[in-house]
XYZ file of C-alpha atoms in Angstrom:
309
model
C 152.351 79.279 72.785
C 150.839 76.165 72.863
C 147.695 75.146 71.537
C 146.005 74.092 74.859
C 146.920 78.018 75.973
C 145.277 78.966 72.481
C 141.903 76.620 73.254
C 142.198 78.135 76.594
C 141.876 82.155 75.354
C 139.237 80.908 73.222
C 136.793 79.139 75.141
C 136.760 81.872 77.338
C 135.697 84.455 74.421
C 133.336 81.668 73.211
C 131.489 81.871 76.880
C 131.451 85.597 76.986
C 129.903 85.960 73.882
C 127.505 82.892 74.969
C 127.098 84.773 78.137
C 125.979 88.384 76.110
C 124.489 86.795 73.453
C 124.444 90.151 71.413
C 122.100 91.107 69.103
C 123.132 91.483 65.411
C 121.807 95.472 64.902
C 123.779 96.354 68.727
C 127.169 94.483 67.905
C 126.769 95.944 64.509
C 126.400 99.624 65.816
C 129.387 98.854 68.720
C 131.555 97.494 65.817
C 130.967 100.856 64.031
C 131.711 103.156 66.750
C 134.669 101.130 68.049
C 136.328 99.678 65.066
C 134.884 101.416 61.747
C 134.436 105.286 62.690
C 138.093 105.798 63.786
C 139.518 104.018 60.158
C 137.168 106.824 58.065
C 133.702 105.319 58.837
C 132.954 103.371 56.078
C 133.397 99.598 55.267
C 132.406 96.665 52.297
C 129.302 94.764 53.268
C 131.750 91.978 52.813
C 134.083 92.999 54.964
C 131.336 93.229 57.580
C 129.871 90.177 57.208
C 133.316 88.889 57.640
C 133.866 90.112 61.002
C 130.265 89.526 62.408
C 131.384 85.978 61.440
C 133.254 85.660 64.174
C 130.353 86.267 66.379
C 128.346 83.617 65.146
C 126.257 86.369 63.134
C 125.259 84.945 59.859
C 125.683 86.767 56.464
C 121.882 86.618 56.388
C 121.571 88.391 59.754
C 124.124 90.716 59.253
C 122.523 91.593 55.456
C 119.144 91.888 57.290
C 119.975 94.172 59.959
C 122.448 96.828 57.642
C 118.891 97.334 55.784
C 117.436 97.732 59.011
C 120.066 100.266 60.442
C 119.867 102.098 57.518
C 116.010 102.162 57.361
C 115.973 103.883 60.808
C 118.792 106.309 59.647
C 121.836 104.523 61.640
C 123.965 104.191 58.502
C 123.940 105.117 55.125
C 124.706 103.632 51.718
C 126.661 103.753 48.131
C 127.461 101.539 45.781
C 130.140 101.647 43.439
C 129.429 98.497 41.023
C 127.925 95.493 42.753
C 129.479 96.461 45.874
C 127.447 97.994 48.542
C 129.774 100.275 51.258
C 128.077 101.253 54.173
C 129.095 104.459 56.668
C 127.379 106.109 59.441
C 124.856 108.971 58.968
C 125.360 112.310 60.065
C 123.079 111.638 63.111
C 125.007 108.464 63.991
C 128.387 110.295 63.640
C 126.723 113.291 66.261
C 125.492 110.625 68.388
C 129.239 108.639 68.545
C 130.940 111.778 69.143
C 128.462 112.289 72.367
C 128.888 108.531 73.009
C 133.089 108.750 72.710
C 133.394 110.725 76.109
C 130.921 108.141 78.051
C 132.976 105.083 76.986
C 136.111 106.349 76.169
C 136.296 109.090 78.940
C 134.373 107.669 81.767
C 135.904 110.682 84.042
C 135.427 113.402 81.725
C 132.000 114.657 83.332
C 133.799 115.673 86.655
C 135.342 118.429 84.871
C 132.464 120.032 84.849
C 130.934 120.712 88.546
C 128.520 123.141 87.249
C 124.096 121.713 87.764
C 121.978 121.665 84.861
C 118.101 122.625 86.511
C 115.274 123.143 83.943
C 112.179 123.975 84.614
C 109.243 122.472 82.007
C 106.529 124.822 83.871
C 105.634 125.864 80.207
C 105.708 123.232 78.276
C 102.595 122.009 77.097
C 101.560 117.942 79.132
C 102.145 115.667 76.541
C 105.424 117.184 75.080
C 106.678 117.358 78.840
C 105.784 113.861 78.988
C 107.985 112.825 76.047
C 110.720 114.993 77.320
C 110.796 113.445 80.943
C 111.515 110.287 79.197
C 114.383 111.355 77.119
C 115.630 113.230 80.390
C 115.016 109.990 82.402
C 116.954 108.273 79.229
C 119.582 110.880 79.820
C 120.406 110.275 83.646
C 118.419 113.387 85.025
C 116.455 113.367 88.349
C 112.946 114.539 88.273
C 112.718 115.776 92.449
C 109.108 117.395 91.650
C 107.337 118.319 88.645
C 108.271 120.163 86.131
C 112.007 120.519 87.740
C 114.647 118.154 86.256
C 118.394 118.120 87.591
C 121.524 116.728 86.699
C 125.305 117.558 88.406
C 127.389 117.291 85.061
C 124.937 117.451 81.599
C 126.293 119.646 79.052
C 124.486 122.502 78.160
C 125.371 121.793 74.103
C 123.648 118.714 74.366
C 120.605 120.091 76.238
C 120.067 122.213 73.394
C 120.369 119.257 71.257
C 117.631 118.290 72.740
C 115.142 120.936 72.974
C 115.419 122.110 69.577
C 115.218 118.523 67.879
C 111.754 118.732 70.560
C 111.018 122.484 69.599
C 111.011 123.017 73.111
C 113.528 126.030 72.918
C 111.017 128.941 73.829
C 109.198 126.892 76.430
C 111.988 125.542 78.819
C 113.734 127.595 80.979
C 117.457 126.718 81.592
C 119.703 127.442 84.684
C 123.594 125.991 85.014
C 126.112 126.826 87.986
C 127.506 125.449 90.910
C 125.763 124.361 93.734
C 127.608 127.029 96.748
C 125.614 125.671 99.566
C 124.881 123.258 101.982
C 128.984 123.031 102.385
C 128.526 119.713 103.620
C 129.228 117.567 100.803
C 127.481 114.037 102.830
C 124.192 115.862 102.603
C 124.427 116.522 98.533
C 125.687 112.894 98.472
C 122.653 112.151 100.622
C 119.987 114.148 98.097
C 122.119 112.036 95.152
C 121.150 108.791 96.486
C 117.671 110.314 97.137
C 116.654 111.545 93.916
C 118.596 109.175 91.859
C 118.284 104.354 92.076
C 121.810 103.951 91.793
C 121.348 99.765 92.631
C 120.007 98.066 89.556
C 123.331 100.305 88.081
C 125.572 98.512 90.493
C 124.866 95.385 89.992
C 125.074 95.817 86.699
C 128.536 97.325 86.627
C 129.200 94.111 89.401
C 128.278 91.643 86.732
C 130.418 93.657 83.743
C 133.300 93.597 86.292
C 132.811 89.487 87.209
C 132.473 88.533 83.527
C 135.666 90.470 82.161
C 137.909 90.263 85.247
C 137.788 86.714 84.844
C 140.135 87.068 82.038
C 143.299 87.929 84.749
C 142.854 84.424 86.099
C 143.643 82.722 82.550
C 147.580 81.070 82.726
C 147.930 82.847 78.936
C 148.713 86.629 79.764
C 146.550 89.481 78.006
C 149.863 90.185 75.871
C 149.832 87.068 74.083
C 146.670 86.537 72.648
C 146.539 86.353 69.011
C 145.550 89.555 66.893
C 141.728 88.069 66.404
C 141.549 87.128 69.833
C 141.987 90.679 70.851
C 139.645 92.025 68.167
C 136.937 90.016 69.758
C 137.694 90.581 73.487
C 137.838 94.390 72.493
C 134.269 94.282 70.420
C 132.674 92.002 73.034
C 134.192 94.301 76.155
C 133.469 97.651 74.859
C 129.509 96.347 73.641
C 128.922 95.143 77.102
C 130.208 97.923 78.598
C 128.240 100.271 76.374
C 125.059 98.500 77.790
C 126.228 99.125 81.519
C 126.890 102.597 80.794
C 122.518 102.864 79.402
C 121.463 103.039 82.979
C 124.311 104.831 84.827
C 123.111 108.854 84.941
C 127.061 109.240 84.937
C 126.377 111.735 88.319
C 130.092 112.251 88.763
C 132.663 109.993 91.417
C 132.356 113.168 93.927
C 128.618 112.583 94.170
C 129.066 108.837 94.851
C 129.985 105.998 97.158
C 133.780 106.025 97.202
C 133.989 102.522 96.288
C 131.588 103.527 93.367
C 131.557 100.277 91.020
C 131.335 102.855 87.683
C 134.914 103.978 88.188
C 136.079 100.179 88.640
C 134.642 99.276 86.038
C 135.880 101.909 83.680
C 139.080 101.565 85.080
C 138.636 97.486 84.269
C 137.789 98.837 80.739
C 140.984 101.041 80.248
C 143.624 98.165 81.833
C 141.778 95.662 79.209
C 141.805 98.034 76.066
C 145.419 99.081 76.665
C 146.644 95.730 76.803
C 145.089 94.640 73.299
C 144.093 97.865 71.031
C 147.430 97.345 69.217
C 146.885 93.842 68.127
C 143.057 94.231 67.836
C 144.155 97.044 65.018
C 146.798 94.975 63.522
C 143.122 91.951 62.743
C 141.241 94.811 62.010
C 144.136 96.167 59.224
C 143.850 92.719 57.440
C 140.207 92.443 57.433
C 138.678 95.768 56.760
C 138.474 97.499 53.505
C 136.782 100.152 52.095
C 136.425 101.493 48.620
C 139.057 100.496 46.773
C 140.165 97.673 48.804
C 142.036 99.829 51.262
C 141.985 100.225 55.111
C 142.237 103.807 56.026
C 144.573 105.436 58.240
C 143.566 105.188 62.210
C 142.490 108.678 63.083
C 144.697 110.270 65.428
C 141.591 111.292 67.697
C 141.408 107.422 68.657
C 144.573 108.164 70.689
C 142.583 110.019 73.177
C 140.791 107.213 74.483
C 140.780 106.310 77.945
C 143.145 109.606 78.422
C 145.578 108.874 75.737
C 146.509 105.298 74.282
C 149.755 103.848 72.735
């Protein structure tokens, strides 16, 4: 490859991440859940700073916002010596296992065709408050009060919530399917109704614009270097974790049939197919742990996006 096809491949990562302009404590958390949790979770503060390097994050930054993570219970730490290792907390490891099937299993909701309905009648105002936001936070539609709805929420994670609320006694919980109307353009009406899918469209529309663009380059995905891939793959998955914030993942039945959330994930999957390998192979070289090893991927990493290779 020559290097003008090398400049090429990067000055296009150098104006996506221009273009995104991350955040040190968000890249740091997408870097976890993409690239640390499935080699074991933990990594050297060294090794971090290392790859947050490469997105113009300074070792000052970086140093700054572990403490920070770890302050609001994100990660955890141990040293062994001087050197710090950080790994994510039990709360962060529950909350990238719930995470895992909205990026890495954009369909997976579908499966289940069963609505979640709960009625907040009984909760007391201003804890029914603070739960419409989480709901709202969580993609459910609030039609009239004290009714919330959602086509695909799992009832394990509802729980989740109500008991980390204390809201278990005073919330009353109904699940099934909905048998009638028949007429599936009427519940597809009520959807768009009860639920602003827009500002989520164009925000898949711009995700889709910014990363497509990387088809048109004359190097092909499959030849990028091993740290080019790394950072496509950081910088793809963290901007499509923010996409994913505002879409109240209601299920490709329930929407438009040209529905930009299933393009988009399907954008995802073509991408992270095409460079997981090599991505690995950068992050092999880079990350270590205690005891100057890089763990074994975990075999659950396979199941991404239906099953890698």
């Amino acid at each position: 490859m020559s290097e003008l096809e090398y400049n090429e491949v990067d000055e296009y990562l150098k104006e996506i991440l221009e273009e995104i302009s991350p955040k040190a404590k968000s890249l740091i958390i997408t870097f976890f859940g993409d690239t640390v949790f499935p080699y074991g979770g933990t990594i050297w503060l060294g090794s971090l700073v290392k790859f947050m390097e490469e997105f113009d994050i300074s070792e000052k930054l970086t140093r700054t916002s572990i403490f920070r993570l770890t302050k609001e219970g994100w990660l955890s730490s141990k040293k062994f010596g001087r050197e710090s290792y950080y790994s994510l907390s039990d709360l962060a490891i529950d909350r990238f296992i719930k995470a895992h099937y909205s990026v890495y299993a954009y369909d997976e909701q579908e499966k289940d065709r069963d609505w979640l309905v709960l009625f907040t009648n009984g909760v007391k105002p201003a804890k029914e408050q603070e739960l419409a936001k989480v709901l709202k936070k969580e993609g459910f539609a609030n039609p009239s009060k004290h009714v919330h709805i959602h086509p695909h929420y799992k009832m394990e994670y509802m729980q989740d919530i109500l008991i980390k609320n204390e809201l278990q006694n005073d919330v009353l919980l109904i699940k099934g399917p909905i048998n009638m109307p028949m007429n599936k353009e009427m519940i597809k009406e009520m959807v768009h109704t009860y639920w602003d899918l827009h500002d989520v469209e164009e925000r898949y529309q711009h995700f889709i614009t910014k990363f497509r663009r990387i088809f048109t380059l004359k190097t092909p995905i499959d030849q990028f270097t091993d740290k080019q891939c790394f950072m496509l793959r950081i910088m793809l998955i963290h901007e499509y974790r923010r996409a994913l914030l505002f879409d109240p993942k209601l299920g490709n039945d329930l929407v438009s049939i040209d529905w930009l959330g299933k393009a988009a994930s399907s954008l995802v999957e073509s991408i992270y197919g095409g460079i997981h390998n090599q991505a690995n192979n950068y992050v092999r070289e880079n990350l270590l742990t205690v005891g100057g090893n890089t763990p074994k991927l975990d075999k659950f990493y396979f199941n991404r996006f239906g099953g890698i290779r």
